[in-house]
């Protein structure tokens, strides 16, 4: 039975039992919510007139305050109105609610208020950095971490793990390792989550396997035991670094230690087999997986497709691609590109082209690899070369665009390569797009070849635009190109306005027509208006005779 001790004037305890629940006086919503002080209870006797705040009504007000803050359209006012009644644990609950609801603006505003009012805890820092996810930059995460004055909070493993995770997720692996060592010097006792977080970073860097081994050695030295998550990350690192034998070893160790492999573990090991096309072991692993009651998912079947392609089993890969289509797992270009790449590298160009045509006919998404994966540049480069060589110019341009719109920076040589392919295929409008966006990355001889090809055979309405793009790239347009453009306009007198626009544009960029082109214009001036042509050429002549600023200074 619950009891309360109430002291009288003589400091003798008077033991009272709580009255039954139905005798607790009703407390209105306007009753003060402040916790009563000890002196409030120091009376000579207990009167029924004494006002108390019941635990039930206080809990109700806490709940109302949480809902007020969560759903208010004006968070600042809600915090002023209801924030005072809430404990830090309650505010952390609201933090997590905002994070799960992706209300990042409110999440940030609430966290700042908690810092300002000092209603904040270790869980607050850890949750905020974790919930902000990708929207929180490494600089912001470090700024928050540096703002923590309490040493025990700064060194708490959950806070440190959240900061390190933010750095790793942003690709700042070296910075994360440097901070990790600093944290240990300051008193951090890393746990298995800490090491798993850093191991994830190893899977995203070159030569990550050796760095992962150092971390594994350190965690074992510290007496930590690897779990299924850590093993899964290690398997992924092995697959990314073509360490098939090491992946098999970790998979066996995981089983020996009593960890049951899941779909992710099987998928990573199959991906490791794809490096050497070890399809026999991959097939055997699929059987073991099914015997364990697991169903191969999209990732595993796509990895198995890579194994078959690498092993040269194109018929089997074709059958598996059909299965992926039937299961709805081939709605983007990943499996198609894997098969096309293998076929092209094996010299089966027509088969590769057939797969590409099929992908287009089925309107498969071709916007680059999705779930963080992107097409390998070597894959795209190989396809572009082989498709261009066989006359599949438009298909080569589609592969170029897959690479072009990926998130990685592509090699500049691809722009020149696709430009030659498009010019060979007379796809000059597409070639113009390539030049317009990448002119400064394309060698000048290739730019000149494109300009001559476009002015001679391209859309006449775009000739002036092409001239301007070439000039802005730093290329000096020669008189041969101007004569070629003007000859095309003369052949189509209805393009009079375009001719005049070109002639008027030239002096401002330092160009004038030479004598042969001038005579050609005067000879055909009646087609365009003799007076206008004469006036325009006269202005060009005056411009050509005017001294340049450099010449004036010399004189």
Short mmCIF file of N, CA, C and O in Angstrom, two decimals, residues 391-457:
data_model
loop_
_atom_site.label_atom_id
_atom_site.label_comp_id
_atom_site.label_asym_id
_atom_site.label_seq_id
_atom_site.Cartn_x
_atom_site.Cartn_y
_atom_site.Cartn_z
N UNK A 391 27.44 0.69 -86.20
CA UNK A 391 26.44 1.56 -86.81
C UNK A 391 25.23 1.85 -85.95
O UNK A 391 24.28 2.48 -86.41
N UNK A 392 25.25 1.39 -84.70
CA UNK A 392 24.13 1.65 -83.80
C UNK A 392 24.36 2.98 -83.09
O UNK A 392 24.57 3.04 -81.88
N UNK A 393 24.32 4.07 -83.88
CA UNK A 393 24.71 5.39 -83.37
C UNK A 393 23.77 5.91 -82.29
O UNK A 393 24.22 6.43 -81.26
N UNK A 394 22.47 5.80 -82.49
CA UNK A 394 21.51 6.32 -81.50
C UNK A 394 21.57 5.51 -80.21
O UNK A 394 21.42 6.06 -79.11
N UNK A 395 21.80 4.20 -80.33
CA UNK A 395 21.92 3.37 -79.12
C UNK A 395 23.17 3.74 -78.32
O UNK A 395 23.14 3.78 -77.09
N UNK A 396 24.24 4.03 -79.05
CA UNK A 396 25.47 4.47 -78.37
C UNK A 396 25.23 5.77 -77.62
O UNK A 396 25.74 5.97 -76.50
N UNK A 397 24.45 6.67 -78.22
CA UNK A 397 24.15 7.94 -77.56
C UNK A 397 23.31 7.73 -76.31
O UNK A 397 23.49 8.45 -75.31
N UNK A 398 22.41 6.75 -76.33
CA UNK A 398 21.61 6.44 -75.15
C UNK A 398 22.49 5.95 -74.00
O UNK A 398 22.30 6.33 -72.84
N UNK A 399 23.46 5.09 -74.33
CA UNK A 399 24.40 4.61 -73.30
C UNK A 399 25.23 5.77 -72.76
O UNK A 399 25.48 5.88 -71.55
N UNK A 400 25.64 6.67 -73.65
CA UNK A 400 26.39 7.86 -73.24
C UNK A 400 25.57 8.69 -72.24
O UNK A 400 26.11 9.19 -71.24
N UNK A 401 24.28 8.82 -72.49
CA UNK A 401 23.43 9.60 -71.60
C UNK A 401 23.26 8.93 -70.24
O UNK A 401 23.13 9.60 -69.21
N UNK A 402 23.25 7.58 -70.21
CA UNK A 402 23.19 6.86 -68.93
C UNK A 402 24.40 7.24 -68.09
O UNK A 402 24.30 7.52 -66.89
N UNK A 403 25.56 7.27 -68.74
CA UNK A 403 26.79 7.64 -68.03
C UNK A 403 26.82 9.11 -67.70
O UNK A 403 27.22 9.53 -66.61
N UNK A 404 26.34 9.92 -68.65
CA UNK A 404 26.38 11.38 -68.49
C UNK A 404 25.53 11.85 -67.32
O UNK A 404 25.92 12.76 -66.59
N UNK A 405 24.35 11.24 -67.12
CA UNK A 405 23.46 11.70 -66.07
C UNK A 405 23.66 10.96 -64.75
O UNK A 405 22.88 11.11 -63.83
N UNK A 406 24.70 10.13 -64.68
CA UNK A 406 25.03 9.51 -63.42
C UNK A 406 25.63 10.52 -62.47
O UNK A 406 25.96 11.64 -62.84
N UNK A 407 25.81 10.13 -61.22
CA UNK A 407 26.30 11.05 -60.20
C UNK A 407 27.83 11.17 -60.20
O UNK A 407 28.38 12.09 -59.62
N UNK A 408 28.49 10.21 -60.86
CA UNK A 408 29.95 10.27 -60.89
C UNK A 408 30.42 11.19 -62.00
O UNK A 408 29.73 11.40 -62.99
N UNK A 409 31.63 11.71 -61.83
CA UNK A 409 32.24 12.55 -62.87
C UNK A 409 32.79 11.65 -63.96
O UNK A 409 33.61 10.77 -63.70
N UNK A 410 32.34 11.86 -65.20
CA UNK A 410 32.76 11.00 -66.29
C UNK A 410 34.03 11.52 -66.94
O UNK A 410 34.34 12.71 -66.89
N UNK A 411 34.78 10.61 -67.56
CA UNK A 411 36.02 10.97 -68.25
C UNK A 411 35.71 11.87 -69.44
O UNK A 411 34.77 11.62 -70.19
N UNK A 412 36.52 12.93 -69.61
CA UNK A 412 36.26 13.91 -70.67
C UNK A 412 36.38 13.30 -72.07
O UNK A 412 35.78 13.80 -73.02
N UNK A 413 37.15 12.23 -72.20
CA UNK A 413 37.35 11.64 -73.52
C UNK A 413 36.06 11.06 -74.10
O UNK A 413 35.95 10.89 -75.32
N UNK A 414 35.09 10.76 -73.22
CA UNK A 414 33.82 10.19 -73.71
C UNK A 414 33.06 11.20 -74.58
O UNK A 414 32.33 10.81 -75.49
N UNK A 415 33.23 12.50 -74.29
CA UNK A 415 32.53 13.52 -75.08
C UNK A 415 33.03 13.51 -76.53
O UNK A 415 32.23 13.58 -77.47
N UNK A 416 34.35 13.42 -76.69
CA UNK A 416 34.90 13.38 -78.04
C UNK A 416 34.52 12.08 -78.75
O UNK A 416 34.18 12.08 -79.94
N UNK A 417 34.56 10.97 -77.99
CA UNK A 417 34.23 9.67 -78.59
C UNK A 417 32.80 9.64 -79.13
O UNK A 417 32.57 9.24 -80.27
N UNK A 418 31.84 10.10 -78.31
CA UNK A 418 30.44 10.06 -78.77
C UNK A 418 30.20 11.07 -79.87
O UNK A 418 29.37 10.86 -80.76
N UNK A 419 30.96 12.17 -79.88
CA UNK A 419 30.79 13.19 -80.92
C UNK A 419 31.16 12.62 -82.30
O UNK A 419 30.45 12.84 -83.28
N UNK A 420 32.24 11.86 -82.35
CA UNK A 420 32.63 11.23 -83.61
C UNK A 420 31.56 10.23 -84.07
O UNK A 420 31.23 10.15 -85.26
N UNK A 421 31.02 9.47 -83.12
CA UNK A 421 29.99 8.47 -83.45
C UNK A 421 28.74 9.16 -84.00
O UNK A 421 28.15 8.73 -85.00
N UNK A 422 28.33 10.25 -83.37
CA UNK A 422 27.13 10.96 -83.82
C UNK A 422 27.34 11.62 -85.18
O UNK A 422 26.41 11.66 -86.00
N UNK A 423 28.53 12.14 -85.41
CA UNK A 423 28.80 12.73 -86.72
C UNK A 423 28.80 11.67 -87.81
O UNK A 423 28.28 11.89 -88.91
N UNK A 424 29.35 10.49 -87.50
CA UNK A 424 29.34 9.40 -88.48
C UNK A 424 27.91 8.96 -88.80
O UNK A 424 27.62 8.58 -89.94
N UNK A 425 27.05 9.05 -87.82
CA UNK A 425 25.66 8.65 -88.03
C UNK A 425 24.75 9.78 -88.48
O UNK A 425 23.54 9.60 -88.56
N UNK A 426 25.35 10.96 -88.78
CA UNK A 426 24.59 12.13 -89.21
C UNK A 426 23.56 12.59 -88.16
O UNK A 426 22.58 13.25 -88.50
N UNK A 427 23.79 12.24 -86.91
CA UNK A 427 22.90 12.70 -85.83
C UNK A 427 23.45 14.03 -85.30
O UNK A 427 23.92 14.14 -84.17
N UNK A 428 23.37 15.03 -86.16
CA UNK A 428 24.05 16.30 -85.87
C UNK A 428 23.36 17.12 -84.79
O UNK A 428 24.01 17.89 -84.08
N UNK A 429 22.05 16.97 -84.63
CA UNK A 429 21.36 17.71 -83.57
C UNK A 429 21.81 17.21 -82.21
O UNK A 429 22.04 17.99 -81.27
N UNK A 430 21.93 15.86 -82.07
CA UNK A 430 22.45 15.29 -80.82
C UNK A 430 23.91 15.69 -80.61
O UNK A 430 24.33 15.96 -79.48
N UNK A 431 24.67 15.73 -81.71
CA UNK A 431 26.07 16.15 -81.61
C UNK A 431 26.17 17.59 -81.12
O UNK A 431 27.06 17.93 -80.33
N UNK A 432 25.25 18.43 -81.57
CA UNK A 432 25.23 19.83 -81.13
C UNK A 432 25.01 19.92 -79.62
O UNK A 432 25.63 20.74 -78.95
N UNK A 433 24.14 19.07 -79.10
CA UNK A 433 23.89 19.05 -77.64
C UNK A 433 25.17 18.71 -76.88
O UNK A 433 25.50 19.33 -75.86
N UNK A 434 25.93 17.74 -77.39
CA UNK A 434 27.18 17.34 -76.74
C UNK A 434 28.18 18.50 -76.76
O UNK A 434 28.81 18.81 -75.75
N UNK A 435 28.30 19.16 -77.91
CA UNK A 435 29.24 20.28 -78.02
C UNK A 435 28.80 21.45 -77.15
O UNK A 435 29.63 22.09 -76.48
N UNK A 436 27.52 21.74 -77.16
CA UNK A 436 27.00 22.88 -76.39
C UNK A 436 27.33 22.74 -74.91
O UNK A 436 27.67 23.72 -74.24
N UNK A 437 27.24 21.51 -74.38
CA UNK A 437 27.45 21.30 -72.94
C UNK A 437 28.91 21.03 -72.57
O UNK A 437 29.28 21.18 -71.41
N UNK A 438 29.72 20.62 -73.55
CA UNK A 438 31.08 20.16 -73.20
C UNK A 438 32.16 20.68 -74.15
O UNK A 438 33.20 20.05 -74.30
N UNK A 439 31.91 21.83 -74.81
CA UNK A 439 32.83 22.31 -75.84
C UNK A 439 34.26 22.45 -75.35
O UNK A 439 35.22 22.12 -76.06
N UNK A 440 34.45 22.92 -74.12
CA UNK A 440 35.81 23.16 -73.62
C UNK A 440 36.54 21.87 -73.27
O UNK A 440 37.74 21.89 -72.98
N UNK A 441 35.83 20.74 -73.26
CA UNK A 441 36.46 19.45 -72.97
C UNK A 441 36.76 18.66 -74.23
O UNK A 441 37.25 17.53 -74.16
N UNK A 442 36.45 19.24 -75.40
CA UNK A 442 36.62 18.55 -76.67
C UNK A 442 37.78 19.20 -77.43
O UNK A 442 37.83 20.43 -77.55
N UNK A 443 38.72 18.41 -77.98
CA UNK A 443 39.86 18.98 -78.72
C UNK A 443 39.40 19.84 -79.90
O UNK A 443 38.37 19.56 -80.53
N UNK A 444 40.17 20.87 -80.21
CA UNK A 444 39.78 21.83 -81.26
C UNK A 444 39.65 21.21 -82.65
O UNK A 444 38.75 21.58 -83.40
N UNK A 445 40.52 20.26 -83.03
CA UNK A 445 40.32 19.64 -84.35
C UNK A 445 38.96 18.96 -84.48
O UNK A 445 38.33 19.00 -85.54
N UNK A 446 38.50 18.34 -83.38
CA UNK A 446 37.19 17.69 -83.40
C UNK A 446 36.07 18.71 -83.45
O UNK A 446 35.06 18.51 -84.14
N UNK A 447 36.26 19.84 -82.75
CA UNK A 447 35.28 20.93 -82.80
C UNK A 447 35.17 21.45 -84.23
O UNK A 447 34.06 21.69 -84.74
N UNK A 448 36.30 21.62 -84.89
CA UNK A 448 36.30 22.14 -86.27
C UNK A 448 35.60 21.16 -87.21
O UNK A 448 34.81 21.57 -88.07
N UNK A 449 35.85 19.88 -87.01
CA UNK A 449 35.21 18.87 -87.85
C UNK A 449 33.69 18.89 -87.64
O UNK A 449 32.91 18.79 -88.59
N UNK A 450 33.27 19.01 -86.37
CA UNK A 450 31.83 19.08 -86.08
C UNK A 450 31.22 20.31 -86.73
O UNK A 450 30.14 20.23 -87.35
N UNK A 451 31.88 21.47 -86.58
CA UNK A 451 31.33 22.72 -87.12
C UNK A 451 31.14 22.62 -88.63
O UNK A 451 30.08 23.00 -89.17
N UNK A 452 32.15 22.09 -89.33
CA UNK A 452 32.04 21.96 -90.79
C UNK A 452 30.91 21.01 -91.17
O UNK A 452 30.14 21.27 -92.11
N UNK A 453 30.79 19.92 -90.41
CA UNK A 453 29.75 18.93 -90.70
C UNK A 453 28.36 19.51 -90.46
O UNK A 453 27.43 19.32 -91.27
N UNK A 454 28.20 20.25 -89.36
CA UNK A 454 26.89 20.79 -89.03
C UNK A 454 26.49 21.88 -90.02
O UNK A 454 25.36 21.93 -90.50
N UNK A 455 27.42 22.80 -90.31
CA UNK A 455 27.10 23.92 -91.21
C UNK A 455 26.75 23.41 -92.60
O UNK A 455 25.91 23.99 -93.30
N UNK A 456 27.36 22.30 -92.98
CA UNK A 456 27.11 21.76 -94.31
C UNK A 456 25.84 20.93 -94.39
O UNK A 456 25.08 21.01 -95.37
N UNK A 457 25.58 20.13 -93.32
CA UNK A 457 24.46 19.19 -93.39
C UNK A 457 23.40 19.37 -92.29
O UNK A 457 22.33 18.78 -92.37
#
